[in-house]
Short mmCIF file of C-alpha atoms in Angstrom, two decimals:
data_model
loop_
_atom_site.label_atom_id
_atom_site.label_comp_id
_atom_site.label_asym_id
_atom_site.label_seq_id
_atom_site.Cartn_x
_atom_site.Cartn_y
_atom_site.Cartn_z
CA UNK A 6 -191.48 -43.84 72.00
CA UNK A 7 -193.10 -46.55 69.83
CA UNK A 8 -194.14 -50.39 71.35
CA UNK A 9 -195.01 -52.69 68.92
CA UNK A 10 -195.10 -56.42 69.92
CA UNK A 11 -194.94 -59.42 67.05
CA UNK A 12 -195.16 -62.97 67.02
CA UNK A 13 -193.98 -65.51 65.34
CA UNK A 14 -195.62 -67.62 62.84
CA UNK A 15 -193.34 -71.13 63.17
CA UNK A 16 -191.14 -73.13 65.86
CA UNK A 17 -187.68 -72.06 66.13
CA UNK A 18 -184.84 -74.27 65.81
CA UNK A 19 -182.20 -72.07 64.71
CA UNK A 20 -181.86 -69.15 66.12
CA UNK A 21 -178.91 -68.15 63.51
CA UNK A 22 -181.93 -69.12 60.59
CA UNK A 23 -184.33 -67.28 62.47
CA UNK A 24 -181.82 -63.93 62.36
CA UNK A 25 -181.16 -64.54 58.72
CA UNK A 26 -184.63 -65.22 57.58
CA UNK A 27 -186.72 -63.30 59.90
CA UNK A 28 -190.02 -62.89 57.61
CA UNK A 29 -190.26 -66.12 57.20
CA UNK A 30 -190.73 -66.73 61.20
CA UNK A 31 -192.25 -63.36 62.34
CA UNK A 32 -195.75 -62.58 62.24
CA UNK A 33 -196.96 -58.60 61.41
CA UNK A 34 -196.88 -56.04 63.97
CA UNK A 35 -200.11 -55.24 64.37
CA UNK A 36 -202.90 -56.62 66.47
CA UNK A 37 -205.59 -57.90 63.20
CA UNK A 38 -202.66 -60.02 61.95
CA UNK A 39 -202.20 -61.63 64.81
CA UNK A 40 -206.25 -62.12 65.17
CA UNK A 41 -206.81 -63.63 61.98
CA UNK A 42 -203.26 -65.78 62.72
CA UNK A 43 -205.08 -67.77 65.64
CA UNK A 44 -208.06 -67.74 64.12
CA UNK A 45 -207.08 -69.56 61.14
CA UNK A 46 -204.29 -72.03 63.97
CA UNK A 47 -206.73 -71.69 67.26
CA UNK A 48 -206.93 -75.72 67.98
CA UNK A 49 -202.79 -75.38 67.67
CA UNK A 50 -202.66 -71.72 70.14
CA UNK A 51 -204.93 -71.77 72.11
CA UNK A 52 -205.20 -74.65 75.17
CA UNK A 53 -207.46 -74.67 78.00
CA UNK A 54 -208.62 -70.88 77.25
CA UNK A 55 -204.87 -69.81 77.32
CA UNK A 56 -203.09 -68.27 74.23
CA UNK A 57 -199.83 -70.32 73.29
CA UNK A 58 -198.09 -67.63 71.23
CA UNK A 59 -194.64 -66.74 71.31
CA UNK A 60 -193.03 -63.24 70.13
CA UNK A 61 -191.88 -59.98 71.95
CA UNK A 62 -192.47 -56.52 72.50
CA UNK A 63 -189.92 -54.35 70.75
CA UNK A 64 -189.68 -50.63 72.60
CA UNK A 65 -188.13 -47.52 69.94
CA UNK A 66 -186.90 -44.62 70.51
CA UNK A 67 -184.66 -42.23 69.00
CA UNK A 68 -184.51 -44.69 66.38
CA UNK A 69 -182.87 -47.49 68.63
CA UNK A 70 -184.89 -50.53 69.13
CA UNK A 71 -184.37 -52.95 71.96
CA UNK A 72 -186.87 -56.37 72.65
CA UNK A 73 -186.47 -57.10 68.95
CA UNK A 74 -185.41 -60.72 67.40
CA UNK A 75 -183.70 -62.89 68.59
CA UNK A 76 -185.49 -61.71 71.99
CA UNK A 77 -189.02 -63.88 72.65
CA UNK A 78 -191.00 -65.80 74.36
CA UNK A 79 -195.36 -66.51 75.42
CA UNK A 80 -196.42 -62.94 74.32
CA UNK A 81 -199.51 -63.17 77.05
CA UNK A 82 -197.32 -63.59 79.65
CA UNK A 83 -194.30 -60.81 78.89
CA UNK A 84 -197.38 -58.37 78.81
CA UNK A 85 -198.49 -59.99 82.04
CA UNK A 86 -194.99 -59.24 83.30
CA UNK A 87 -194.47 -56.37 82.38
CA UNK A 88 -197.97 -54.96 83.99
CA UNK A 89 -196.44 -56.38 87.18
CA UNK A 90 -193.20 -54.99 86.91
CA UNK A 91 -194.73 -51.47 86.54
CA UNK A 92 -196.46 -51.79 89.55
CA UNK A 93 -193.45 -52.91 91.21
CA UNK A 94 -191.81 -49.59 89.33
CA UNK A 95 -194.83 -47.56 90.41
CA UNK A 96 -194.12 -48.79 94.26
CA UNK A 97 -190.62 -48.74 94.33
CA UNK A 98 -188.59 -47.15 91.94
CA UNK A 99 -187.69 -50.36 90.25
CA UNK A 100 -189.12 -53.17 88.72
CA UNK A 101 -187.51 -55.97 87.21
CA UNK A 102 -188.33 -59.61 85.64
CA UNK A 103 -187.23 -62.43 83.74
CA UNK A 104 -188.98 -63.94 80.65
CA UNK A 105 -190.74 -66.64 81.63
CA UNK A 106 -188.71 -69.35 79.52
CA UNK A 107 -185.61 -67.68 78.84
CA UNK A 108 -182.80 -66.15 81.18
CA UNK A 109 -183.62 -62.42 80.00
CA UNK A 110 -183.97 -59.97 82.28
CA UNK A 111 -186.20 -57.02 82.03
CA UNK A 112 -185.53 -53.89 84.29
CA UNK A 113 -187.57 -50.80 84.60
CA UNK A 114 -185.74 -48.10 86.83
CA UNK A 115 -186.45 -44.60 87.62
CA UNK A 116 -183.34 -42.18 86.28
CA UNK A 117 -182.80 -38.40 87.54
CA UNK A 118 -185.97 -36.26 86.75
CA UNK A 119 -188.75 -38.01 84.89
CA UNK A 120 -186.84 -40.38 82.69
CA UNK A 121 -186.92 -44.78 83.13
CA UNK A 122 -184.08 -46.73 81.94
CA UNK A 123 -185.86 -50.02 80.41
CA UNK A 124 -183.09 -52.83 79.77
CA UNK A 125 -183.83 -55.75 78.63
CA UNK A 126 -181.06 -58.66 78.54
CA UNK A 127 -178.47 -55.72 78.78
CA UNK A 128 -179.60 -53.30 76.32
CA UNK A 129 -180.95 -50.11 77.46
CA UNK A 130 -183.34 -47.37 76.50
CA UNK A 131 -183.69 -43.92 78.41
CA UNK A 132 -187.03 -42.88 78.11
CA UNK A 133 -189.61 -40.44 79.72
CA UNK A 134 -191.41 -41.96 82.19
CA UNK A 135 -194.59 -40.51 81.66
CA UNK A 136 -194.83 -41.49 78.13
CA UNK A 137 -193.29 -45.02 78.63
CA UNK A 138 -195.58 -46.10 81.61
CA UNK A 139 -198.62 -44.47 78.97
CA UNK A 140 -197.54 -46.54 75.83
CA UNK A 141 -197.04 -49.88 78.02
CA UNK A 142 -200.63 -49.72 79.85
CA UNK A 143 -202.70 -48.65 76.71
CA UNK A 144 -201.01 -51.05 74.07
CA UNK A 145 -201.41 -54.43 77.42
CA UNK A 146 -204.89 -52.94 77.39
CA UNK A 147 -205.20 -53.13 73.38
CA UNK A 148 -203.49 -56.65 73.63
CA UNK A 149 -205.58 -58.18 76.49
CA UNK A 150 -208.98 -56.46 75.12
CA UNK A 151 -208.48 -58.23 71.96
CA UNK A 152 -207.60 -61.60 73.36
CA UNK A 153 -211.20 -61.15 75.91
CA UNK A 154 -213.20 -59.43 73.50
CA UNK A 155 -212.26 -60.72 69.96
CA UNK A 156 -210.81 -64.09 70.65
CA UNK A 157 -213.46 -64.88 73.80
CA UNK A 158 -210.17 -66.16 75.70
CA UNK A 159 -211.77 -65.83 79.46
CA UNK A 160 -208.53 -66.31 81.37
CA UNK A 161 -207.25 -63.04 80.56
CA UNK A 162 -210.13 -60.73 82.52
CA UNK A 163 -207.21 -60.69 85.25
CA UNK A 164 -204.81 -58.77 83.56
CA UNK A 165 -207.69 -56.10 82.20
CA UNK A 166 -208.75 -55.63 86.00
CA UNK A 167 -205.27 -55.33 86.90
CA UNK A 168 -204.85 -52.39 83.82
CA UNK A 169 -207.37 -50.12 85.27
CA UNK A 170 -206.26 -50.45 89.01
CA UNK A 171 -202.91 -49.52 87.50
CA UNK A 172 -204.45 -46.09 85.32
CA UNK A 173 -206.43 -45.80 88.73
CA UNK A 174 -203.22 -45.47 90.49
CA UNK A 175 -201.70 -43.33 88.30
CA UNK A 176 -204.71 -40.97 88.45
CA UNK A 177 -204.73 -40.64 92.29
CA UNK A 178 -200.77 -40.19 92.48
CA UNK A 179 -201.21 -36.99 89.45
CA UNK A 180 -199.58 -39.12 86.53
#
């Protein structure tokens, strides 16, 4: 199981340009891209201590990638979400939300044994559960650590305190 999230660099107006011509819109997969990206546009993403980025966060496995282009929206926030929905997952079994500006639907659900099906806007992955809930916690952590510690962006302390009562959680129930 790999996560990787992106971002992209311009405004979309075309979503059938922005299947044909990806690299021109998407920004690189890893985390010091993105860094030196706001850095070098912070008065254009970042308002009022908030990060206005869009992109996704693309799950693999077994070679089949789901989350991927043309599948995005604020970056902060999916991560946000998606620490939520595992909580939700943790509690009951299921956890489930929308993006915040566009009608796709996320679902974490607990299969037979220790597998989750993730779906997101009707594609699905089968994954172990163990390893899934692992990946998403420690590469939110990665994400919000850089956006507090790196980028000073104060509104995002929240979702940090909100990672280790999750790992906390896990620890006491013998994940």
């Amino acid at each position: 199981m790999e996560i990787k999230n992106f971002y992209l660099k311009k405004e979309v107006y075309d979503l059938n340009d922005l299947i044909q011509n990806t690299e021109s819109y998407i920004g690189g997969v890893n985390n010091q891209f993105l860094v030196e990206f706001i850095e070098e546009n912070r008065d254009e993403l970042i308002e009022n201590g908030t990060l206005m980025v869009e992109g996704s966060i693309v799950f693999t496995s077994n070679y089949k990638g789901i989350g991927n282009i043309p599948i995005f929206d604020d970056l902060s926030s999916i991560y946000s979400y998606y620490l939520n929905a595992i909580e939700e997952y943790l509690d009951n079994g299921v956890g489930t939300f929308y993006y915040p500006s566009q009608p796709i639907e996320v679902v974490l659900k607990k299969e037979v044994g220790k597998k989750t099906k993730l779906t997101i806007d009707g594609d699905s992955l089968v994954v172990n559960e163990q390893v899934l809930i692992e990946a998403l916690i420690n590469n939110s952590q990665q994400f919000f650590d850089i956006l507090l510690n790196q980028l000073k962006l104060k509104n995002y302390e929240h979702e940090l305190t909100q990672i280790e009562a999750i790992k906390k959680c896990l620890l006491e129930n013998g994940q």
